[in-house]
mmCIF file of C-alpha atoms in Angstrom:
data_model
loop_
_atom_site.group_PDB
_atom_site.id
_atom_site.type_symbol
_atom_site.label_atom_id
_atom_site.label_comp_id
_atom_site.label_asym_id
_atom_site.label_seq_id
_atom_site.Cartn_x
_atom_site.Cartn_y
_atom_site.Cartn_z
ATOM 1 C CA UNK A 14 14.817 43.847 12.005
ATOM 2 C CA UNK A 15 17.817 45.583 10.694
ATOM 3 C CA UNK A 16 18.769 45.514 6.749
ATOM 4 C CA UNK A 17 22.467 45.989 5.753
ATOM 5 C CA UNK A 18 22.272 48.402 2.647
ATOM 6 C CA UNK A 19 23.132 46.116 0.027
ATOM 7 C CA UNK A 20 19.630 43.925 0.750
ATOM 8 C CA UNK A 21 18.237 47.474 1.561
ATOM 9 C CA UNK A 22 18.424 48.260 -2.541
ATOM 10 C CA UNK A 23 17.355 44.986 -4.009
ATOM 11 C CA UNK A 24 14.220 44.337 -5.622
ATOM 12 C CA UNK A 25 11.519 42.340 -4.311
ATOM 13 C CA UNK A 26 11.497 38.850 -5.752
ATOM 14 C CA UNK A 27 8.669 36.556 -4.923
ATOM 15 C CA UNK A 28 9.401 32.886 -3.613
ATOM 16 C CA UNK A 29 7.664 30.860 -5.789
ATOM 17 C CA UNK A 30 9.152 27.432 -4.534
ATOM 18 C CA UNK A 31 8.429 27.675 -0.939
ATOM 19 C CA UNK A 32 5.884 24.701 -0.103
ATOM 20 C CA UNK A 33 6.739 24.627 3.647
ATOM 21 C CA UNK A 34 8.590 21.335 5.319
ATOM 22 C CA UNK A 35 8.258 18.175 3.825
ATOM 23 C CA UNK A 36 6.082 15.631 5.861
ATOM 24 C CA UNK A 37 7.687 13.330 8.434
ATOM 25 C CA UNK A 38 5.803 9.966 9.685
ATOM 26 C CA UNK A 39 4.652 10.860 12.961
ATOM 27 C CA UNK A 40 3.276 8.276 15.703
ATOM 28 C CA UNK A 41 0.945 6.559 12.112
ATOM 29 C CA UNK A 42 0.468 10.077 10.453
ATOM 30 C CA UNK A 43 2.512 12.334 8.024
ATOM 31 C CA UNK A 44 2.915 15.865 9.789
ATOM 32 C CA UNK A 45 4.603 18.666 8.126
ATOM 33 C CA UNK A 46 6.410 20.284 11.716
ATOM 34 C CA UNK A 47 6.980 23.664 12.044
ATOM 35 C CA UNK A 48 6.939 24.185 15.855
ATOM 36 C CA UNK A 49 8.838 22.907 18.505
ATOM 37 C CA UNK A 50 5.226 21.464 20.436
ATOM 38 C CA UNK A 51 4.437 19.833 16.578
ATOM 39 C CA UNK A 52 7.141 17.161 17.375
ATOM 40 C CA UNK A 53 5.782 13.974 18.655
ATOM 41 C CA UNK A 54 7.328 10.404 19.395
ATOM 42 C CA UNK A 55 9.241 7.517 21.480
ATOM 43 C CA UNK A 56 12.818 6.590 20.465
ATOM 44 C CA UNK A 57 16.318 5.460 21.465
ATOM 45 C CA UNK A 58 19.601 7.060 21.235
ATOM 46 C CA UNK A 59 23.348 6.358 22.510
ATOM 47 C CA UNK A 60 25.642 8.844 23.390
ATOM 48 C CA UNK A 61 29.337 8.584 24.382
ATOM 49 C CA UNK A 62 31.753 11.060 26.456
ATOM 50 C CA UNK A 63 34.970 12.816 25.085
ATOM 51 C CA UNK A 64 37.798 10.275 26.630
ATOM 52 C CA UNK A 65 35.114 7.484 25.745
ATOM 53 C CA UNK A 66 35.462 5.735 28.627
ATOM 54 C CA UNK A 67 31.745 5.200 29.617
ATOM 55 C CA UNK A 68 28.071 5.215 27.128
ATOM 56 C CA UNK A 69 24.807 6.403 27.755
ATOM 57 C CA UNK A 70 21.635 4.308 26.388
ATOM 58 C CA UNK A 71 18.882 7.039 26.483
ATOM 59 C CA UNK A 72 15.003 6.415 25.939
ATOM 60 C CA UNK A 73 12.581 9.401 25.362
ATOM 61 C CA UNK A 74 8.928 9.381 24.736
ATOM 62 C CA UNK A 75 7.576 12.849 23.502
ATOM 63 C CA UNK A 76 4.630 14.070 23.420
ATOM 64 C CA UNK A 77 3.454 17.369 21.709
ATOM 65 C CA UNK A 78 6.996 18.451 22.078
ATOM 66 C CA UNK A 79 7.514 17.719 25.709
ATOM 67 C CA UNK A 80 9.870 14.897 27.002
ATOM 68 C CA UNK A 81 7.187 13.098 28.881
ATOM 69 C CA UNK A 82 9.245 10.059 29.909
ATOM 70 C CA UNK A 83 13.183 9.322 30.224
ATOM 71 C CA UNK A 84 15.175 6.438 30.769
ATOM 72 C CA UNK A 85 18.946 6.770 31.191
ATOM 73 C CA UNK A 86 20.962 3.628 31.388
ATOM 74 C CA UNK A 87 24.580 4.220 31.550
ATOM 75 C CA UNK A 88 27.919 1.923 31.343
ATOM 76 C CA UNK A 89 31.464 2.171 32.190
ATOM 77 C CA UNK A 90 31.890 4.498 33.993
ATOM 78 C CA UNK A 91 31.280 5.412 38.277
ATOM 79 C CA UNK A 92 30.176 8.962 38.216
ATOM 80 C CA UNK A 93 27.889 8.721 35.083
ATOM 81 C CA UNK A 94 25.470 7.249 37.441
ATOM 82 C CA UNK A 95 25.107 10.017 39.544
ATOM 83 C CA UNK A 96 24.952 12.044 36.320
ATOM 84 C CA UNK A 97 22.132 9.906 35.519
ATOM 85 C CA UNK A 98 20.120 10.289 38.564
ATOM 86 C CA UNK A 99 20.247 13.655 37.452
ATOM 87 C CA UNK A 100 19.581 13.691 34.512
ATOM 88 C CA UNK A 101 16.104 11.770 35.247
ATOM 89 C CA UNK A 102 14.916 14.534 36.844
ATOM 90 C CA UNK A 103 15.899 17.255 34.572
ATOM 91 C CA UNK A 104 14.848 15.755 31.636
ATOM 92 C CA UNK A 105 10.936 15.017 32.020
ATOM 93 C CA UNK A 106 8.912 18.247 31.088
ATOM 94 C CA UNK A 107 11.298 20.197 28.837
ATOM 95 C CA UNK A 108 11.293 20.664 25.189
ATOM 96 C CA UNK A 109 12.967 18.950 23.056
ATOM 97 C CA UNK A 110 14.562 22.097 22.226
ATOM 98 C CA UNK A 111 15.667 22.939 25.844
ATOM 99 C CA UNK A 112 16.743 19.312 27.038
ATOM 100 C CA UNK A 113 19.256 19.768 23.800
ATOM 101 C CA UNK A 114 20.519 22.871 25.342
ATOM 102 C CA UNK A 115 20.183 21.927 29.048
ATOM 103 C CA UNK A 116 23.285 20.720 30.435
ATOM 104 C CA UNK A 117 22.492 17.426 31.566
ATOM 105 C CA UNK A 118 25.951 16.512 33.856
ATOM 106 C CA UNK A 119 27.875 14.285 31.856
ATOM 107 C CA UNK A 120 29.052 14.050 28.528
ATOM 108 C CA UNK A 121 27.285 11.308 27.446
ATOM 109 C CA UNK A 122 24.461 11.733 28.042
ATOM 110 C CA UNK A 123 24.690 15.028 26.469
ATOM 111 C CA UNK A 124 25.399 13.335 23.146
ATOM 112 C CA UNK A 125 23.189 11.503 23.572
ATOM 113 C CA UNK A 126 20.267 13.521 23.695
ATOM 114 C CA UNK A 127 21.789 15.223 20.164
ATOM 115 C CA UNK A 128 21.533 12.015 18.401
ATOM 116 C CA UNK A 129 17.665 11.471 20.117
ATOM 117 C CA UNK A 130 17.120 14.935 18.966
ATOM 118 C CA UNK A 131 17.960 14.326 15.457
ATOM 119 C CA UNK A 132 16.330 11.423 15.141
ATOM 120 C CA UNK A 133 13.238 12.311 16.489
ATOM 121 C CA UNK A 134 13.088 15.733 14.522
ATOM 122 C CA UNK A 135 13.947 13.952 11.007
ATOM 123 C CA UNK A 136 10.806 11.292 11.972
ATOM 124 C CA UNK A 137 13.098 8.982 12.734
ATOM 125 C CA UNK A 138 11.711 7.734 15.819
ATOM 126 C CA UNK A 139 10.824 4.394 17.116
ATOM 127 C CA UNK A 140 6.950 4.542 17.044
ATOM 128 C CA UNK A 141 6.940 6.328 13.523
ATOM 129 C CA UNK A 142 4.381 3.759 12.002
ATOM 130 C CA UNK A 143 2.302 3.434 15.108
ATOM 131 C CA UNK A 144 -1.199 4.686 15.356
ATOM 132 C CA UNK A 145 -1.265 7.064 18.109
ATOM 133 C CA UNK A 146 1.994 6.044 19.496
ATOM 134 C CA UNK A 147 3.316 4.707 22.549
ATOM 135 C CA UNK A 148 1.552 5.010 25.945
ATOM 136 C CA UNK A 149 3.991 6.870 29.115
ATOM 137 C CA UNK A 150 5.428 4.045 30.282
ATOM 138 C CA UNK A 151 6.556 2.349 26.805
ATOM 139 C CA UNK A 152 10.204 3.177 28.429
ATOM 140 C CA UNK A 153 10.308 0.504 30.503
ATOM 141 C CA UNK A 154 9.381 -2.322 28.005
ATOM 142 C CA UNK A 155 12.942 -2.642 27.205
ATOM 143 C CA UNK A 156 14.037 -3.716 31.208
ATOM 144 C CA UNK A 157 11.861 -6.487 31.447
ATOM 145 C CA UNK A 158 10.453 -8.133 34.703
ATOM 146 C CA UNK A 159 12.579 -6.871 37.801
ATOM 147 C CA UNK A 160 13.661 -3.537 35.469
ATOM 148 C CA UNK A 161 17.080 -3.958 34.916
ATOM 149 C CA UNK A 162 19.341 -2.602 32.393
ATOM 150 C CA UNK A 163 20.409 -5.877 29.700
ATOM 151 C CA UNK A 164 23.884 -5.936 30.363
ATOM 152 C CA UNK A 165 26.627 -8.102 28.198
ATOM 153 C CA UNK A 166 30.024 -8.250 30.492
ATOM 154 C CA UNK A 167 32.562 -10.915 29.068
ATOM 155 C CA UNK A 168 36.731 -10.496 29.740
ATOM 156 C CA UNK A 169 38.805 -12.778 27.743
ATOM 157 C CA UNK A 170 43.301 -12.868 27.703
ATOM 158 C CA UNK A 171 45.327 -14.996 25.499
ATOM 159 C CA UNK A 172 46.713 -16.692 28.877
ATOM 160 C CA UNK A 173 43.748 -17.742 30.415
ATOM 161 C CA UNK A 174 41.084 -17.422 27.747
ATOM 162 C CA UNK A 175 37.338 -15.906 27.851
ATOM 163 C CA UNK A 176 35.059 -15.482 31.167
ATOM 164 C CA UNK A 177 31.430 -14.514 30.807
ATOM 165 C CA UNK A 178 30.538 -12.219 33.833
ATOM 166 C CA UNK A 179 26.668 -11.071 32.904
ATOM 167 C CA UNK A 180 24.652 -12.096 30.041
ATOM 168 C CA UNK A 181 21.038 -11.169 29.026
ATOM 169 C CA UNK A 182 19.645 -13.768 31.684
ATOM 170 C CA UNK A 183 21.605 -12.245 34.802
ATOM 171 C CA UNK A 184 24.712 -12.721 36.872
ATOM 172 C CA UNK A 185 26.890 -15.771 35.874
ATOM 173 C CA UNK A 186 27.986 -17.217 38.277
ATOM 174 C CA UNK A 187 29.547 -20.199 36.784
ATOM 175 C CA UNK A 188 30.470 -21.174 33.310
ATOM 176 C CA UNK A 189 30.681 -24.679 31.881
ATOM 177 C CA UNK A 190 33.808 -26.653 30.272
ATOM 178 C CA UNK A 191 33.852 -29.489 28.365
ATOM 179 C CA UNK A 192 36.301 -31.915 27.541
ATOM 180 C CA UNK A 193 38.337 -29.746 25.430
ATOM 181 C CA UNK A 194 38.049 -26.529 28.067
ATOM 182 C CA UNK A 195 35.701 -24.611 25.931
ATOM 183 C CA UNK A 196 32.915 -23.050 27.001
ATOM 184 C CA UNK A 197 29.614 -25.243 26.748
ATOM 185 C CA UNK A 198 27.060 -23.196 28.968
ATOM 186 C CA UNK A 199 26.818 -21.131 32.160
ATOM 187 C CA UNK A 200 24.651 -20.790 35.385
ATOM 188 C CA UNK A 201 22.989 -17.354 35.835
ATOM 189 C CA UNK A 202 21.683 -15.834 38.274
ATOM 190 C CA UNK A 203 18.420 -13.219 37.379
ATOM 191 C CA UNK A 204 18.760 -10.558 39.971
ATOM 192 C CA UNK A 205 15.912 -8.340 39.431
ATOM 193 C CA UNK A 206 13.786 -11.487 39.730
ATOM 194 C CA UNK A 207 16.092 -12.278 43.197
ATOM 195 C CA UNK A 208 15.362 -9.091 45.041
ATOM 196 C CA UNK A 209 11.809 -8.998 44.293
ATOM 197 C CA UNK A 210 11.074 -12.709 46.079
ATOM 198 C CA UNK A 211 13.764 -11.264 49.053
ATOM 199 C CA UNK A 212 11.391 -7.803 49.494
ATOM 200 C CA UNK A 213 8.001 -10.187 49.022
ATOM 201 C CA UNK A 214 9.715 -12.288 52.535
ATOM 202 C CA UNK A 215 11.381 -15.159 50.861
ATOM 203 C CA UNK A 216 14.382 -16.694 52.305
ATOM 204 C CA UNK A 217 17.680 -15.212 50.500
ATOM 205 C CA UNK A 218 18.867 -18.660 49.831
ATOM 206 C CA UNK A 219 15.929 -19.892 48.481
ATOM 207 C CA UNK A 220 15.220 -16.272 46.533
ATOM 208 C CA UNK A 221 19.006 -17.204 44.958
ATOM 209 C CA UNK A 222 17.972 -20.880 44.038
ATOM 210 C CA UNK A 223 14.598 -20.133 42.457
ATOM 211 C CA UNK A 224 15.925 -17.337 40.760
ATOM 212 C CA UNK A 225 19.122 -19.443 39.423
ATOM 213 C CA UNK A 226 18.935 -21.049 35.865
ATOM 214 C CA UNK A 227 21.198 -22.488 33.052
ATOM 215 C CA UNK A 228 21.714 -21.760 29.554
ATOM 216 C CA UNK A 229 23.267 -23.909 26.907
ATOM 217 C CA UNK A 230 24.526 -27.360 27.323
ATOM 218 C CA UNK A 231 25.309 -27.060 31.363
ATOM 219 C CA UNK A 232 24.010 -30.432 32.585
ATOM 220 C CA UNK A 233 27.296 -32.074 29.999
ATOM 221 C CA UNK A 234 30.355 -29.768 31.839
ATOM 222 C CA UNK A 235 32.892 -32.133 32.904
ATOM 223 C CA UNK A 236 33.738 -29.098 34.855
ATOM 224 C CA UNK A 237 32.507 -25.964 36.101
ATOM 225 C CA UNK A 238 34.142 -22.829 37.478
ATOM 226 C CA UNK A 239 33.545 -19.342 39.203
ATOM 227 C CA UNK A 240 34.592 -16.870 36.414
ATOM 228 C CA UNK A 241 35.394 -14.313 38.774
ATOM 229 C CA UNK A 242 37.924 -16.190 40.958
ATOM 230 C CA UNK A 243 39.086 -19.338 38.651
#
């Protein structure tokens, strides 16, 4: 260690006040973190790139330290899926420390794994208050059956008014008018539940009907249409 000369010819004075870190709620307990492999916890960020054209939903669960599981759902942009396909396999098995300072392809996700960072190291995570936390695996909860990212697409102009394109339920495929040309209710189409009756041998068309449903007041339309072509 080298002293400059003016901290070289003060006196010693004793630190009286330092009591260490405060205690953060940890996975049910209060932990007082010093280290890096002290940090412990599952939790969600977003992140966003510089021209903010596309997002980055990131889920990390930690454990002593070490990102044990990552899920990277991205939006809005073409090449931040590729980014994320990378990222999936960088991520699991680094610190906390070094996935902040790994480059991790795209901007967004970057950011986001600052904001995850920060959360998680201020206690802020998602399975504070839970005994033990969150089994590898947790991650996933959020997808649902048929893991797929919930997705809200709508597109609306003042000529031709609002279209829903995906809602939580799936694909919409058509959307329901009343009387009055508002929007009643809309057909969807779930597509992670879809592709897993087509790889289990089921007909497509009949994997597309089973896995169709309605929302709202659909069966009352005095007229449908196909918001992507009408």
């Amino acid at each position: 260690m080298i002293y400059s000369s003016e901290v070289m010819e003060m006196c010693r004075v004793a630190q009286g006040a330092n009591h260490g870190p405060a205690p953060i709620p940890q996975e049910g307990a209060w932990t007082k973190v010093k280290e890096v492999g002290d940090i412990c916890g599952l939790t969600h960020g977003v992140g966003w790139c510089a021209p903010q054209q596309g997002a980055c939903k990131l889920t990390l669960n930690v454990k002593n330290g070490i990102i044990e599981e990552a899920l990277v759902e991205t939006i809005g942009c073409t090449g931040m899926t590729h980014s994320a396909a990378m990222a999936s396999e960088i991520l699991p098995g680094k610190t906390i420390l070094e996935a902040l300072n790994t480059d991790l392809v795209c901007d967004a996700i970057n950011v986001a794994m600052r904001e995850l960072f920060l959360q998680i190291v201020y206690g802020r995570s998602q399975s504070a208050f839970s005994e033990g936390g969150l089994p590898i695996g947790a991650g996933l909860e959020d997808l649902g059956k048929g893991l797929r990212s919930v997705i809200g697409t709508m597109y609306g102009t003042v000529a031709k008014g609002p279209r829903y394109l995906e809602m939580a339920e799936g694909y919409v495929s058509e959307i329901a008018l009343d009387k009055d040309d508002e929007i009643i209710g809309y057909k969807f189409v779930n597509m992670g539940k879809m592709m897993a009756a087509i790889k289990k041998g089921v007909d497509a068309n009949q994997a597309l009907k089973d896995a169709s449903g309605t929302y709202g007041r659909f069966a009352e339309a005095v007229k449908t249409i196909d918001p992507r072509k009408e």
